[in-house]
Amino acid sequence: MSEAPLLSVENLSIHFRTQAGEVQATRDVSFSVQPGERVGIVGESGCGKTVTGLSLLGLLPANSARLTGRIVFEGRDLLTLSAAEMRKVRGARIGMIFQEPMSALDPVFTIGEQIAETYRTHQQMPKAQARDRAVEMLASVGIPSPERRVDEYPHQLSGGMRQRAMIAIALACQPRLLIADEPTTALDVTIQAQIVDLLLDLSERTGTALLFITHDLGVVAESCTRLLTMYAGEIVEDGPIDDALLKPGHPYTSGLLRSVPRLSPRKAPLPSIPGRVPALTAMPAGCRFAPRCAHARPPCDAHQVLESSARADRRVRCVRQAELDLPGALA
């Protein structure tokens, strides 16, 4: 019998109330994460990746967001929990690395105080002991001179160190699931590689499952075991990372892979996906990718369902998936 998922998202739809009326940001998002699994969510900006990640922790504004569906974590539907119950999950059982550490970290508290607060809140740890643990966490994420850095403020740290401090806060209570939202954005490639290696090492040592939200397919290929492709608020492909990169089942996944710069003859054209992600108020009927898809045909006018593929352990939201032979990362 297969192991029960650590996280199971079932038909999650997110709506926002605006002055122009209610708009839908995601529609029927369903996926699962097994204990210790590393799952990457990719797609262009505006596809719904970050809002999905924030919804898992109950961080969307309650006065404007409306969620339907289920988010089952460790056997409990998080959407049914009270605010007090959710605070016990957030930071203790599920950690999150936010996209921009400079805005996520509090500028008026030292790094050590912000890490220690996690221990004091979730483990009722004495102040002195929480500070000692903060120093240990800074050392574990590779920050030099942690005894000195623990008393410094976010603006005194480099971008890479701030990101490591964010990771230290997220991992302080050894959560079962870590959501990493664009953790390498705005970092140079050397620091990016160090952050990815750090996350992989910590995940393997602690058994923490990793949900990696990014637009960088190279990072996903290096760090994840499964790929989720999102487009216009829907998951359009879900499958093992190697299969999805080599033989994508959805034209959008194929388009993303072909758009990655690579070594090519001088002045060779760089493939790209025409058009742009549709606005929330102007979603196409039927397949949402059809207006940008070179393979669109009349059957694509109907609503597309995320269905199992002929390839093992794959789900694809494309009515033509069986007949298309799409280029992948090596094409």
mmCIF file with all atom_site columns, N, CA and C in Angstrom, residues 29-81:
data_model
loop_
_atom_site.group_PDB
_atom_site.id
_atom_site.type_symbol
_atom_site.label_atom_id
_atom_site.label_alt_id
_atom_site.label_comp_id
_atom_site.label_asym_id
_atom_site.label_entity_id
_atom_site.label_seq_id
_atom_site.pdbx_PDB_ins_code
_atom_site.Cartn_x
_atom_site.Cartn_y
_atom_site.Cartn_z
_atom_site.occupancy
_atom_site.B_iso_or_equiv
_atom_site.pdbx_formal_charge
_atom_site.auth_seq_id
_atom_site.auth_comp_id
_atom_site.auth_asym_id
_atom_site.auth_atom_id
_atom_site.pdbx_PDB_model_num
ATOM 1   N N  . VAL A 1 29 ? -7.243  23.522 -8.814  1.00 0.00 ? 29 VAL A N  1
ATOM 2   C CA . VAL A 1 29 ? -5.847  23.081 -8.681  1.00 0.00 ? 29 VAL A CA 1
ATOM 3   C C  . VAL A 1 29 ? -5.809  21.852 -7.776  1.00 0.00 ? 29 VAL A C  1
ATOM 4   N N  . SER A 1 30 ? -5.248  20.757 -8.294  1.00 0.00 ? 30 SER A N  1
ATOM 5   C CA . SER A 1 30 ? -5.141  19.510 -7.526  1.00 0.00 ? 30 SER A CA 1
ATOM 6   C C  . SER A 1 30 ? -3.754  18.914 -7.705  1.00 0.00 ? 30 SER A C  1
ATOM 7   N N  . PHE A 1 31 ? -3.096  18.620 -6.585  1.00 0.00 ? 31 PHE A N  1
ATOM 8   C CA . PHE A 1 31 ? -1.807  17.940 -6.612  1.00 0.00 ? 31 PHE A CA 1
ATOM 9   C C  . PHE A 1 31 ? -1.529  17.424 -5.208  1.00 0.00 ? 31 PHE A C  1
ATOM 10  N N  . SER A 1 32 ? -0.516  16.597 -5.095  1.00 0.00 ? 32 SER A N  1
ATOM 11  C CA . SER A 1 32 ? -0.140  16.077 -3.780  1.00 0.00 ? 32 SER A CA 1
ATOM 12  C C  . SER A 1 32 ? 1.372   16.093 -3.640  1.00 0.00 ? 32 SER A C  1
ATOM 13  N N  . VAL A 1 33 ? 1.837   16.069 -2.400  1.00 0.00 ? 33 VAL A N  1
ATOM 14  C CA . VAL A 1 33 ? 3.263   16.021 -2.085  1.00 0.00 ? 33 VAL A CA 1
ATOM 15  C C  . VAL A 1 33 ? 3.471   14.908 -1.068  1.00 0.00 ? 33 VAL A C  1
ATOM 16  N N  . GLN A 1 34 ? 4.337   13.958 -1.408  1.00 0.00 ? 34 GLN A N  1
ATOM 17  C CA . GLN A 1 34 ? 4.636   12.859 -0.496  1.00 0.00 ? 34 GLN A CA 1
ATOM 18  C C  . GLN A 1 34 ? 5.669   13.290 0.542   1.00 0.00 ? 34 GLN A C  1
ATOM 19  N N  . PRO A 1 35 ? 5.753   12.624 1.683   1.00 0.00 ? 35 PRO A N  1
ATOM 20  C CA . PRO A 1 35 ? 6.790   12.948 2.670   1.00 0.00 ? 35 PRO A CA 1
ATOM 21  C C  . PRO A 1 35 ? 8.188   12.890 2.044   1.00 0.00 ? 35 PRO A C  1
ATOM 22  N N  . GLY A 1 36 ? 8.967   13.940 2.211   1.00 0.00 ? 36 GLY A N  1
ATOM 23  C CA . GLY A 1 36 ? 10.323  13.996 1.689   1.00 0.00 ? 36 GLY A CA 1
ATOM 24  C C  . GLY A 1 36 ? 10.435  14.282 0.209   1.00 0.00 ? 36 GLY A C  1
ATOM 25  N N  . GLU A 1 37 ? 9.320   14.415 -0.490  1.00 0.00 ? 37 GLU A N  1
ATOM 26  C CA . GLU A 1 37 ? 9.349   14.647 -1.939  1.00 0.00 ? 37 GLU A CA 1
ATOM 27  C C  . GLU A 1 37 ? 9.705   16.098 -2.243  1.00 0.00 ? 37 GLU A C  1
ATOM 28  N N  . ARG A 1 38 ? 10.313  16.334 -3.409  1.00 0.00 ? 38 ARG A N  1
ATOM 29  C CA . ARG A 1 38 ? 10.652  17.681 -3.858  1.00 0.00 ? 38 ARG A CA 1
ATOM 30  C C  . ARG A 1 38 ? 9.903   17.969 -5.156  1.00 0.00 ? 38 ARG A C  1
ATOM 31  N N  . VAL A 1 39 ? 8.962   18.888 -5.077  1.00 0.00 ? 39 VAL A N  1
ATOM 32  C CA . VAL A 1 39 ? 8.074   19.195 -6.205  1.00 0.00 ? 39 VAL A CA 1
ATOM 33  C C  . VAL A 1 39 ? 8.302   20.624 -6.657  1.00 0.00 ? 39 VAL A C  1
ATOM 34  N N  . GLY A 1 40 ? 8.483   20.822 -7.962  1.00 0.00 ? 40 GLY A N  1
ATOM 35  C CA . GLY A 1 40 ? 8.666   22.154 -8.522  1.00 0.00 ? 40 GLY A CA 1
ATOM 36  C C  . GLY A 1 40 ? 7.410   22.632 -9.226  1.00 0.00 ? 40 GLY A C  1
ATOM 37  N N  . ILE A 1 41 ? 7.026   23.889 -8.989  1.00 0.00 ? 41 ILE A N  1
ATOM 38  C CA . ILE A 1 41 ? 5.907   24.515 -9.701  1.00 0.00 ? 41 ILE A CA 1
ATOM 39  C C  . ILE A 1 41 ? 6.485   25.618 -10.583 1.00 0.00 ? 41 ILE A C  1
ATOM 40  N N  . VAL A 1 42 ? 6.277   25.510 -11.901 1.00 0.00 ? 42 VAL A N  1
ATOM 41  C CA . VAL A 1 42 ? 6.849   26.473 -12.838 1.00 0.00 ? 42 VAL A CA 1
ATOM 42  C C  . VAL A 1 42 ? 5.742   27.125 -13.668 1.00 0.00 ? 42 VAL A C  1
ATOM 43  N N  . GLY A 1 43 ? 6.084   28.232 -14.277 1.00 0.00 ? 43 GLY A N  1
ATOM 44  C CA . GLY A 1 43 ? 5.160   28.970 -15.125 1.00 0.00 ? 43 GLY A CA 1
ATOM 45  C C  . GLY A 1 43 ? 5.556   30.431 -15.154 1.00 0.00 ? 43 GLY A C  1
ATOM 46  N N  . GLU A 1 44 ? 5.010   31.166 -16.111 1.00 0.00 ? 44 GLU A N  1
ATOM 47  C CA . GLU A 1 44 ? 5.302   32.584 -16.211 1.00 0.00 ? 44 GLU A CA 1
ATOM 48  C C  . GLU A 1 44 ? 4.715   33.348 -15.032 1.00 0.00 ? 44 GLU A C  1
ATOM 49  N N  . SER A 1 45 ? 5.160   34.588 -14.861 1.00 0.00 ? 45 SER A N  1
ATOM 50  C CA . SER A 1 45 ? 4.569   35.451 -13.841 1.00 0.00 ? 45 SER A CA 1
ATOM 51  C C  . SER A 1 45 ? 3.082   35.633 -14.137 1.00 0.00 ? 45 SER A C  1
ATOM 52  N N  . GLY A 1 46 ? 2.265   35.569 -13.089 1.00 0.00 ? 46 GLY A N  1
ATOM 53  C CA . GLY A 1 46 ? 0.833   35.732 -13.261 1.00 0.00 ? 46 GLY A CA 1
ATOM 54  C C  . GLY A 1 46 ? 0.071   34.453 -13.487 1.00 0.00 ? 46 GLY A C  1
ATOM 55  N N  . CYS A 1 47 ? 0.779   33.296 -13.401 1.00 0.00 ? 47 CYS A N  1
ATOM 56  C CA . CYS A 1 47 ? 0.116   32.011 -13.648 1.00 0.00 ? 47 CYS A CA 1
ATOM 57  C C  . CYS A 1 47 ? -0.554  31.435 -12.404 1.00 0.00 ? 47 CYS A C  1
ATOM 58  N N  . GLY A 1 48 ? -0.284  32.007 -11.232 1.00 0.00 ? 48 GLY A N  1
ATOM 59  C CA . GLY A 1 48 ? -0.936  31.526 -10.019 1.00 0.00 ? 48 GLY A CA 1
ATOM 60  C C  . GLY A 1 48 ? -0.051  30.742 -9.082  1.00 0.00 ? 48 GLY A C  1
ATOM 61  N N  . LYS A 1 49 ? 1.261   30.721 -9.325  1.00 0.00 ? 49 LYS A N  1
ATOM 62  C CA . LYS A 1 49 ? 2.165   29.921 -8.499  1.00 0.00 ? 49 LYS A CA 1
ATOM 63  C C  . LYS A 1 49 ? 2.230   30.439 -7.062  1.00 0.00 ? 49 LYS A C  1
ATOM 64  N N  . THR A 1 50 ? 2.546   31.724 -6.914  1.00 0.00 ? 50 THR A N  1
ATOM 65  C CA . THR A 1 50 ? 2.726   32.294 -5.578  1.00 0.00 ? 50 THR A CA 1
ATOM 66  C C  . THR A 1 50 ? 1.426   32.319 -4.789  1.00 0.00 ? 50 THR A C  1
ATOM 67  N N  . VAL A 1 51 ? 0.324   32.683 -5.445  1.00 0.00 ? 51 VAL A N  1
ATOM 68  C CA . VAL A 1 51 ? -0.945  32.749 -4.724  1.00 0.00 ? 51 VAL A CA 1
ATOM 69  C C  . VAL A 1 51 ? -1.359  31.361 -4.240  1.00 0.00 ? 51 VAL A C  1
ATOM 70  N N  . THR A 1 52 ? -1.002  30.329 -4.984  1.00 0.00 ? 52 THR A N  1
ATOM 71  C CA . THR A 1 52 ? -1.267  28.959 -4.527  1.00 0.00 ? 52 THR A CA 1
ATOM 72  C C  . THR A 1 52 ? -0.435  28.645 -3.286  1.00 0.00 ? 52 THR A C  1
ATOM 73  N N  . GLY A 1 53 ? 0.846   29.016 -3.312  1.00 0.00 ? 53 GLY A N  1
ATOM 74  C CA . GLY A 1 53 ? 1.704   28.773 -2.158  1.00 0.00 ? 53 GLY A CA 1
ATOM 75  C C  . GLY A 1 53 ? 1.225   29.509 -0.915  1.00 0.00 ? 53 GLY A C  1
ATOM 76  N N  . LEU A 1 54 ? 0.827   30.778 -1.072  1.00 0.00 ? 54 LEU A N  1
ATOM 77  C CA . LEU A 1 54 ? 0.337   31.546 0.060   1.00 0.00 ? 54 LEU A CA 1
ATOM 78  C C  . LEU A 1 54 ? -0.961  30.976 0.625   1.00 0.00 ? 54 LEU A C  1
ATOM 79  N N  . SER A 1 55 ? -1.794  30.414 -0.257  1.00 0.00 ? 55 SER A N  1
ATOM 80  C CA . SER A 1 55 ? -3.066  29.853 0.201   1.00 0.00 ? 55 SER A CA 1
ATOM 81  C C  . SER A 1 55 ? -2.850  28.647 1.110   1.00 0.00 ? 55 SER A C  1
ATOM 82  N N  . LEU A 1 56 ? -1.763  27.903 0.897   1.00 0.00 ? 56 LEU A N  1
ATOM 83  C CA . LEU A 1 56 ? -1.507  26.722 1.718   1.00 0.00 ? 56 LEU A CA 1
ATOM 84  C C  . LEU A 1 56 ? -1.262  27.095 3.176   1.00 0.00 ? 56 LEU A C  1
ATOM 85  N N  . LEU A 1 57 ? -0.754  28.302 3.401   1.00 0.00 ? 57 LEU A N  1
ATOM 86  C CA . LEU A 1 57 ? -0.462  28.754 4.769   1.00 0.00 ? 57 LEU A CA 1
ATOM 87  C C  . LEU A 1 57 ? -1.508  29.720 5.305   1.00 0.00 ? 57 LEU A C  1
ATOM 88  N N  . GLY A 1 58 ? -2.584  29.920 4.549   1.00 0.00 ? 58 GLY A N  1
ATOM 89  C CA . GLY A 1 58 ? -3.614  30.837 5.007   1.00 0.00 ? 58 GLY A CA 1
ATOM 90  C C  . GLY A 1 58 ? -3.152  32.273 5.068   1.00 0.00 ? 58 GLY A C  1
ATOM 91  N N  . LEU A 1 59 ? -2.305  32.681 4.121   1.00 0.00 ? 59 LEU A N  1
ATOM 92  C CA . LEU A 1 59 ? -1.730  34.024 4.137   1.00 0.00 ? 59 LEU A CA 1
ATOM 93  C C  . LEU A 1 59 ? -2.399  34.982 3.158   1.00 0.00 ? 59 LEU A C  1
ATOM 94  N N  . LEU A 1 60 ? -3.483  34.568 2.521   1.00 0.00 ? 60 LEU A N  1
ATOM 95  C CA . LEU A 1 60 ? -4.210  35.471 1.636   1.00 0.00 ? 60 LEU A CA 1
ATOM 96  C C  . LEU A 1 60 ? -5.148  36.346 2.470   1.00 0.00 ? 60 LEU A C  1
ATOM 97  N N  . PRO A 1 61 ? -5.389  37.572 2.046   1.00 0.00 ? 61 PRO A N  1
ATOM 98  C CA . PRO A 1 61 ? -6.233  38.479 2.844   1.00 0.00 ? 61 PRO A CA 1
ATOM 99  C C  . PRO A 1 61 ? -7.653  37.946 3.008   1.00 0.00 ? 61 PRO A C  1
ATOM 100 N N  . ALA A 1 62 ? -8.079  37.784 4.251   1.00 0.00 ? 62 ALA A N  1
ATOM 101 C CA . ALA A 1 62 ? -9.391  37.177 4.528   1.00 0.00 ? 62 ALA A CA 1
ATOM 102 C C  . ALA A 1 62 ? -10.546 38.048 4.049   1.00 0.00 ? 62 ALA A C  1
ATOM 103 N N  . ASN A 1 63 ? -10.326 39.373 3.954   1.00 0.00 ? 63 ASN A N  1
ATOM 104 C CA . ASN A 1 63 ? -11.425 40.263 3.582   1.00 0.00 ? 63 ASN A CA 1
ATOM 105 C C  . ASN A 1 63 ? -11.656 40.324 2.075   1.00 0.00 ? 63 ASN A C  1
ATOM 106 N N  . SER A 1 64 ? -10.740 39.751 1.280   1.00 0.00 ? 64 SER A N  1
ATOM 107 C CA . SER A 1 64 ? -10.917 39.824 -0.180  1.00 0.00 ? 64 SER A CA 1
ATOM 108 C C  . SER A 1 64 ? -10.753 38.487 -0.887  1.00 0.00 ? 64 SER A C  1
ATOM 109 N N  . ALA A 1 65 ? -10.221 37.485 -0.218  1.00 0.00 ? 65 ALA A N  1
ATOM 110 C CA . ALA A 1 65 ? -9.991  36.183 -0.863  1.00 0.00 ? 65 ALA A CA 1
ATOM 111 C C  . ALA A 1 65 ? -11.055 35.177 -0.421  1.00 0.00 ? 65 ALA A C  1
ATOM 112 N N  . ARG A 1 66 ? -11.517 34.389 -1.381  1.00 0.00 ? 66 ARG A N  1
ATOM 113 C CA . ARG A 1 66 ? -12.464 33.300 -1.101  1.00 0.00 ? 66 ARG A CA 1
ATOM 114 C C  . ARG A 1 66 ? -11.917 32.015 -1.704  1.00 0.00 ? 66 ARG A C  1
ATOM 115 N N  . LEU A 1 67 ? -11.756 30.991 -0.868  1.00 0.00 ? 67 LEU A N  1
ATOM 116 C CA . LEU A 1 67 ? -11.178 29.731 -1.308  1.00 0.00 ? 67 LEU A CA 1
ATOM 117 C C  . LEU A 1 67 ? -12.219 28.618 -1.241  1.00 0.00 ? 67 LEU A C  1
ATOM 118 N N  . THR A 1 68 ? -12.211 27.765 -2.266  1.00 0.00 ? 68 THR A N  1
ATOM 119 C CA . THR A 1 68 ? -13.035 26.566 -2.253  1.00 0.00 ? 68 THR A CA 1
ATOM 120 C C  . THR A 1 68 ? -12.138 25.365 -2.548  1.00 0.00 ? 68 THR A C  1
ATOM 121 N N  . GLY A 1 69 ? -12.592 24.192 -2.167  1.00 0.00 ? 69 GLY A N  1
ATOM 122 C CA . GLY A 1 69 ? -11.785 22.984 -2.333  1.00 0.00 ? 69 GLY A CA 1
ATOM 123 C C  . GLY A 1 69 ? -11.258 22.522 -0.978  1.00 0.00 ? 69 GLY A C  1
ATOM 124 N N  . ARG A 1 70 ? -10.179 21.743 -1.001  1.00 0.00 ? 70 ARG A N  1
ATOM 125 C CA . ARG A 1 70 ? -9.596  21.220 0.238   1.00 0.00 ? 70 ARG A CA 1
ATOM 126 C C  . ARG A 1 70 ? -8.075  21.306 0.173   1.00 0.00 ? 70 ARG A C  1
ATOM 127 N N  . ILE A 1 71 ? -7.458  21.597 1.321   1.00 0.00 ? 71 ILE A N  1
ATOM 128 C CA . ILE A 1 71 ? -6.004  21.545 1.479   1.00 0.00 ? 71 ILE A CA 1
ATOM 129 C C  . ILE A 1 71 ? -5.747  20.636 2.674   1.00 0.00 ? 71 ILE A C  1
ATOM 130 N N  . VAL A 1 72 ? -5.482  19.369 2.413   1.00 0.00 ? 72 VAL A N  1
ATOM 131 C CA . VAL A 1 72 ? -5.341  18.374 3.478   1.00 0.00 ? 72 VAL A CA 1
ATOM 132 C C  . VAL A 1 72 ? -3.857  18.190 3.783   1.00 0.00 ? 72 VAL A C  1
ATOM 133 N N  . PHE A 1 73 ? -3.458  18.544 4.996   1.00 0.00 ? 73 PHE A N  1
ATOM 134 C CA . PHE A 1 73 ? -2.069  18.415 5.442   1.00 0.00 ? 73 PHE A CA 1
ATOM 135 C C  . PHE A 1 73 ? -2.047  17.583 6.709   1.00 0.00 ? 73 PHE A C  1
ATOM 136 N N  . GLU A 1 74 ? -1.290  16.501 6.692   1.00 0.00 ? 74 GLU A N  1
ATOM 137 C CA . GLU A 1 74 ? -1.214  15.573 7.824   1.00 0.00 ? 74 GLU A CA 1
ATOM 138 C C  . GLU A 1 74 ? -2.612  15.150 8.290   1.00 0.00 ? 74 GLU A C  1
ATOM 139 N N  . GLY A 1 75 ? -3.491  14.928 7.323   1.00 0.00 ? 75 GLY A N  1
ATOM 140 C CA . GLY A 1 75 ? -4.828  14.415 7.631   1.00 0.00 ? 75 GLY A CA 1
ATOM 141 C C  . GLY A 1 75 ? -5.853  15.454 8.017   1.00 0.00 ? 75 GLY A C  1
ATOM 142 N N  . ARG A 1 76 ? -5.486  16.744 8.077   1.00 0.00 ? 76 ARG A N  1
ATOM 143 C CA . ARG A 1 76 ? -6.437  17.794 8.448   1.00 0.00 ? 76 ARG A CA 1
ATOM 144 C C  . ARG A 1 76 ? -6.627  18.771 7.296   1.00 0.00 ? 76 ARG A C  1
ATOM 145 N N  . ASP A 1 77 ? -7.867  19.180 7.069   1.00 0.00 ? 77 ASP A N  1
ATOM 146 C CA . ASP A 1 77 ? -8.161  20.176 6.048   1.00 0.00 ? 77 ASP A CA 1
ATOM 147 C C  . ASP A 1 77 ? -7.844  21.556 6.617   1.00 0.00 ? 77 ASP A C  1
ATOM 148 N N  . LEU A 1 78 ? -6.798  22.186 6.091   1.00 0.00 ? 78 LEU A N  1
ATOM 149 C CA . LEU A 1 78 ? -6.356  23.472 6.630   1.00 0.00 ? 78 LEU A CA 1
ATOM 150 C C  . LEU A 1 78 ? -7.401  24.565 6.445   1.00 0.00 ? 78 LEU A C  1
ATOM 151 N N  . LEU A 1 79 ? -8.272  24.421 5.458   1.00 0.00 ? 79 LEU A N  1
ATOM 152 C CA . LEU A 1 79 ? -9.284  25.446 5.219   1.00 0.00 ? 79 LEU A CA 1
ATOM 153 C C  . LEU A 1 79 ? -10.366 25.458 6.296   1.00 0.00 ? 79 LEU A C  1
ATOM 154 N N  . THR A 1 80 ? -10.416 24.418 7.109   1.00 0.00 ? 80 THR A N  1
ATOM 155 C CA . THR A 1 80 ? -11.429 24.356 8.177   1.00 0.00 ? 80 THR A CA 1
ATOM 156 C C  . THR A 1 80 ? -10.869 24.802 9.527   1.00 0.00 ? 80 THR A C  1
ATOM 157 N N  . LEU A 1 81 ? -9.568  25.092 9.608   1.00 0.00 ? 81 LEU A N  1
ATOM 158 C CA . LEU A 1 81 ? -8.960  25.452 10.887  1.00 0.00 ? 81 LEU A CA 1
ATOM 159 C C  . LEU A 1 81 ? -9.248  26.906 11.244  1.00 0.00 ? 81 LEU A C  1
#
